[in-house]
C-alpha atoms as a printed R data frame, in Angstrom:
    type eleno elety resid chain resno      x      y       z
1   ATOM     1    CA   MET     A     1 -0.027  0.015   0.027
2   ATOM     2    CA   LYS     A     2  2.789  2.434   0.926
3   ATOM     3    CA   ASN     A     3  4.504  1.930  -2.397
4   ATOM     4    CA   GLU     A     4  1.498  2.464  -4.273
5   ATOM     5    CA   LYS     A     5  1.026  5.730  -2.492
6   ATOM     6    CA   ASN     A     6  4.650  6.708  -3.181
7   ATOM     7    CA   ILE     A     7  4.273  5.807  -6.946
8   ATOM     8    CA   GLU     A     8  1.023  7.838  -7.173
9   ATOM     9    CA   ILE     A     9  2.835 10.900  -5.656
10  ATOM    10    CA   LEU     A    10  5.850 10.401  -8.038
11  ATOM    11    CA   LYS     A    11  3.595 10.014 -11.061
12  ATOM    12    CA   SER     A    12  1.508 13.011 -10.303
13  ATOM    13    CA   LYS     A    13  4.558 15.211  -9.836
14  ATOM    14    CA   VAL     A    14  6.515 14.083 -12.835
15  ATOM    15    CA   GLU     A    15  3.601 14.381 -15.068
16  ATOM    16    CA   GLU     A    16  2.933 17.910 -13.697
17  ATOM    17    CA   VAL     A    17  6.500 19.129 -14.596
18  ATOM    18    CA   ARG     A    18  7.396 16.744 -17.628
19  ATOM    19    CA   ILE     A    19 10.909 18.129 -18.355
20  ATOM    20    CA   CYS     A    20 13.833 17.155 -16.139
21  ATOM    21    CA   LEU     A    21 17.771 17.324 -16.208
22  ATOM    22    CA   PHE     A    22 18.547 13.773 -16.710
23  ATOM    23    CA   THR     A    23 21.993 13.243 -15.035
24  ATOM    24    CA   THR     A    24 24.325 10.387 -15.913
25  ATOM    25    CA   ILE     A    25 27.839  9.612 -15.098
26  ATOM    26    CA   SER     A    26 30.423 10.358 -17.732
27  ATOM    27    CA   ALA     A    27 33.384  8.124 -18.648
28  ATOM    28    CA   LYS     A    28 35.603 10.607 -16.553
29  ATOM    29    CA   ASP     A    29 33.256  9.841 -13.647
30  ATOM    30    CA   GLU     A    30 31.713 13.371 -13.733
31  ATOM    31    CA   PHE     A    31 27.969 14.239 -13.755
32  ATOM    32    CA   SER     A    32 26.597 14.801 -17.136
33  ATOM    33    CA   SER     A    33 23.257 16.429 -17.500
34  ATOM    34    CA   ARG     A    34 20.840 17.429 -20.205
35  ATOM    35    CA   PRO     A    35 17.165 18.423 -20.404
36  ATOM    36    CA   MET     A    36 14.782 15.647 -21.550
37  ATOM    37    CA   ALA     A    37 11.063 15.403 -21.768
38  ATOM    38    CA   THR     A    38  9.332 12.551 -19.994
39  ATOM    39    CA   ALA     A    39  7.499 10.313 -22.530
40  ATOM    40    CA   LYS     A    40  5.514  8.354 -19.844
41  ATOM    41    CA   VAL     A    41  5.182  7.385 -16.220
42  ATOM    42    CA   GLU     A    42  3.831  3.800 -15.979
43  ATOM    43    CA   GLU     A    43  1.557  2.565 -13.149
44  ATOM    44    CA   ASP     A    44  4.637  0.788 -11.717
45  ATOM    45    CA   GLY     A    45  6.514  4.095 -11.411
46  ATOM    46    CA   SER     A    46  8.969  3.636 -14.349
47  ATOM    47    CA   ILE     A    47  9.842  6.805 -16.204
48  ATOM    48    CA   TRP     A    48 10.350  6.495 -19.828
49  ATOM    49    CA   PHE     A    49 12.250  8.749 -22.196
50  ATOM    50    CA   PHE     A    50 13.119  8.580 -25.984
51  ATOM    51    CA   THR     A    51 16.767  8.956 -27.002
52  ATOM    52    CA   ASN     A    52 19.286  8.357 -29.712
53  ATOM    53    CA   GLU     A    53 20.786  4.817 -29.273
54  ATOM    54    CA   TYR     A    54 24.153  6.102 -30.406
55  ATOM    55    CA   SER     A    55 24.176  9.218 -28.222
56  ATOM    56    CA   LEU     A    56 26.691  9.889 -25.492
57  ATOM    57    CA   LYS     A    57 23.989  9.473 -22.869
58  ATOM    58    CA   SER     A    58 23.183  5.891 -24.162
59  ATOM    59    CA   LYS     A    59 26.861  5.081 -23.902
60  ATOM    60    CA   GLU     A    60 27.247  6.421 -20.259
61  ATOM    61    CA   ILE     A    61 23.948  4.510 -19.191
62  ATOM    62    CA   SER     A    62 25.423  1.280 -20.805
63  ATOM    63    CA   LYS     A    63 28.656  1.862 -18.612
64  ATOM    64    CA   GLU     A    64 26.961  3.185 -15.318
65  ATOM    65    CA   ASN     A    65 23.148  2.973 -15.060
66  ATOM    66    CA   GLN     A    66 22.649  4.978 -11.915
67  ATOM    67    CA   VAL     A    67 20.871  8.213 -12.953
68  ATOM    68    CA   THR     A    68 19.311 11.302 -11.264
69  ATOM    69    CA   LEU     A    69 16.444 13.223 -12.676
70  ATOM    70    CA   GLY     A    70 15.819 16.611 -11.405
71  ATOM    71    CA   TYR     A    71 12.388 18.183 -12.137
72  ATOM    72    CA   SER     A    72 11.769 21.776 -11.529
73  ATOM    73    CA   SER     A    73  8.693 23.913 -11.812
74  ATOM    74    CA   PRO     A    74  9.494 27.381 -10.100
75  ATOM    75    CA   ALA     A    75  6.253 28.937 -11.176
76  ATOM    76    CA   ASP     A    76  4.270 26.166  -9.174
77  ATOM    77    CA   ASN     A    77  6.975 25.785  -6.360
78  ATOM    78    CA   THR     A    78  7.218 22.066  -7.303
79  ATOM    79    CA   TYR     A    79 10.695 20.345  -7.345
80  ATOM    80    CA   ILE     A    80 11.403 16.558  -7.349
81  ATOM    81    CA   THR     A    81 14.667 14.631  -7.681
82  ATOM    82    CA   VAL     A    82 14.417 10.962  -8.652
83  ATOM    83    CA   ASN     A    83 17.370  8.442  -8.098
84  ATOM    84    CA   GLY     A    84 17.218  5.177 -10.004
85  ATOM    85    CA   LYS     A    85 18.646  2.731 -12.574
86  ATOM    86    CA   ALA     A    86 18.401  3.328 -16.253
87  ATOM    87    CA   GLU     A    87 18.292  0.943 -19.053
88  ATOM    88    CA   LEU     A    88 18.013  1.155 -22.912
89  ATOM    89    CA   VAL     A    89 14.840 -0.704 -24.103
90  ATOM    90    CA   ASP     A    90 14.100 -1.400 -27.755
91  ATOM    91    CA   ASP     A    91 10.266 -1.980 -27.414
92  ATOM    92    CA   GLN     A    92  8.227 -1.113 -30.620
93  ATOM    93    CA   VAL     A    93  4.868 -1.326 -29.026
94  ATOM    94    CA   ARG     A    94  5.934  1.288 -26.367
95  ATOM    95    CA   LYS     A    95  7.661  3.440 -29.004
96  ATOM    96    CA   GLU     A    96  4.308  3.461 -30.960
97  ATOM    97    CA   ALA     A    97  2.377  4.210 -27.703
98  ATOM    98    CA   TYR     A    98  4.548  6.895 -26.200
99  ATOM    99    CA   PHE     A    99  5.602  8.769 -29.391
100 ATOM   100    CA   SER     A   100  4.488 12.371 -29.752
101 ATOM   101    CA   ALA     A   101  4.738 15.371 -32.172
102 ATOM   102    CA   PRO     A   102  7.716 16.812 -30.206
103 ATOM   103    CA   VAL     A   103  9.609 13.676 -30.431
104 ATOM   104    CA   LYS     A   104  9.184 13.743 -34.186
105 ATOM   105    CA   ALA     A   105 11.299 16.998 -34.087
106 ATOM   106    CA   TRP     A   106 14.338 14.787 -33.100
107 ATOM   107    CA   PHE     A   107 13.374 11.714 -34.990
108 ATOM   108    CA   PRO     A   108 11.637 12.844 -38.213
109 ATOM   109    CA   ASP     A   109 11.280  9.150 -39.371
110 ATOM   110    CA   GLY     A   110  9.092  8.447 -36.475
111 ATOM   111    CA   VAL     A   111  9.007  5.040 -34.663
112 ATOM   112    CA   GLN     A   112 10.828  3.522 -37.506
113 ATOM   113    CA   ASP     A   113 14.054  5.743 -36.986
114 ATOM   114    CA   PRO     A   114 16.716  3.297 -36.561
115 ATOM   115    CA   ARG     A   115 18.403  5.372 -33.977
116 ATOM   116    CA   LEU     A   116 15.303  5.675 -31.796
117 ATOM   117    CA   ILE     A   117 15.408  3.752 -28.507
118 ATOM   118    CA   LEU     A   118 13.799  4.253 -25.151
119 ATOM   119    CA   VAL     A   119 15.337  4.767 -21.905
120 ATOM   120    CA   LYS     A   120 13.568  3.267 -18.824
121 ATOM   121    CA   VAL     A   121 14.322  4.577 -15.338
122 ATOM   122    CA   THR     A   122 13.254  2.453 -12.484
123 ATOM   123    CA   PRO     A   123 13.085  4.822  -9.411
124 ATOM   124    CA   GLU     A   124 14.801  3.668  -6.079
125 ATOM   125    CA   THR     A   125 14.357  7.030  -4.063
126 ATOM   126    CA   ALA     A   126 12.861 10.432  -4.686
127 ATOM   127    CA   GLU     A   127 12.555 13.613  -2.813
128 ATOM   128    CA   TYR     A   128 10.157 16.409  -3.459
129 ATOM   129    CA   TRP     A   129  9.295 19.839  -2.387
130 ATOM   130    CA   ASP     A   130  5.844 21.170  -3.085
131 ATOM   131    CA   GLY     A   131  4.981 24.691  -2.031
132 ATOM   132    CA   THR     A   132  1.351 25.024  -3.144
133 ATOM   133    CA   SER     A   133  1.046 28.473  -1.635
134 ATOM   134    CA   SER     A   134  1.019 31.456  -4.009
135 ATOM   135    CA   LYS     A   135  4.291 33.501  -4.467
136 ATOM   136    CA   ILE     A   136  2.803 36.238  -2.179
137 ATOM   137    CA   VAL     A   137  1.995 33.724   0.612
138 ATOM   138    CA   LEU     A   138  5.571 32.347   0.357
139 ATOM   139    CA   ALA     A   139  7.072 35.831   0.360
140 ATOM   140    CA   PHE     A   140  5.111 36.630   3.422
141 ATOM   141    CA   SER     A   141  6.227 33.375   5.097
142 ATOM   142    CA   LEU     A   142  9.844 34.253   4.199
143 ATOM   143    CA   LEU     A   143  9.521 37.910   5.534
144 ATOM   144    CA   LYS     A   144  7.780 36.698   8.880
145 ATOM   145    CA   ALA     A   145 10.609 34.116   9.294
146 ATOM   146    CA   ILE     A   146 13.232 36.976   8.970
147 ATOM   147    CA   VAL     A   147 11.580 39.019  11.575
148 ATOM   148    CA   THR     A   148 10.516 36.382  14.050
149 ATOM   149    CA   GLY     A   149 13.499 33.974  13.527
150 ATOM   150    CA   ASP     A   150 11.150 31.166  12.934
151 ATOM   151    CA   GLN     A   151 11.528 28.578  10.097
152 ATOM   152    CA   PRO     A   152  9.443 29.690   7.043
153 ATOM   153    CA   ASP     A   153  6.566 27.472   5.809
154 ATOM   154    CA   ALA     A   154  7.834 26.522   2.380
155 ATOM   155    CA   GLY     A   155  5.268 23.815   1.793
156 ATOM   156    CA   LYS     A   156  5.524 20.073   1.839
157 ATOM   157    CA   HIS     A   157  8.829 18.096   1.634
158 ATOM   158    CA   ASP     A   158  9.186 14.339   1.714
159 ATOM   159    CA   LYS     A   159 11.539 11.564   0.891
160 ATOM   160    CA   ILE     A   160  9.999  8.477  -0.732
161 ATOM   161    CA   ASN     A   161 11.424  4.946  -1.305
162 ATOM   162    CA   PHE     A   162 10.242  2.468  -3.849
């Protein structure tokens, strides 16, 4: 039951933001990040992306599959990081189901593009911050904290495991 609740929290937050910084480990053991659009979050919590099978990112995933996804929506005060394992998946059924017009900009031959492959991220842990208050309420909370020395109310924060 707890895992189902955690998956639902993850799914709703990731689907709300959609774009993340997808971070891998480079051949020099350095962090390597790039923006990527989420193609799908499945009911089991797995997060799917499209990529070029021959990209540097794909090579990095093949060498070290531990990744971090950083989602950020400052306008909504929503932030989430996901740590998990990535794998390259060549699944024609999912390609067809998850393909969208924006993906076609990168892969003009569509789902038949020989370079097109999916990346599946299986989350292990996540952490999120959700300040659902308006910017005015948040600014007031920060100002009040400065004056009173109390901790500001920045919204909900939690760590979740899968």
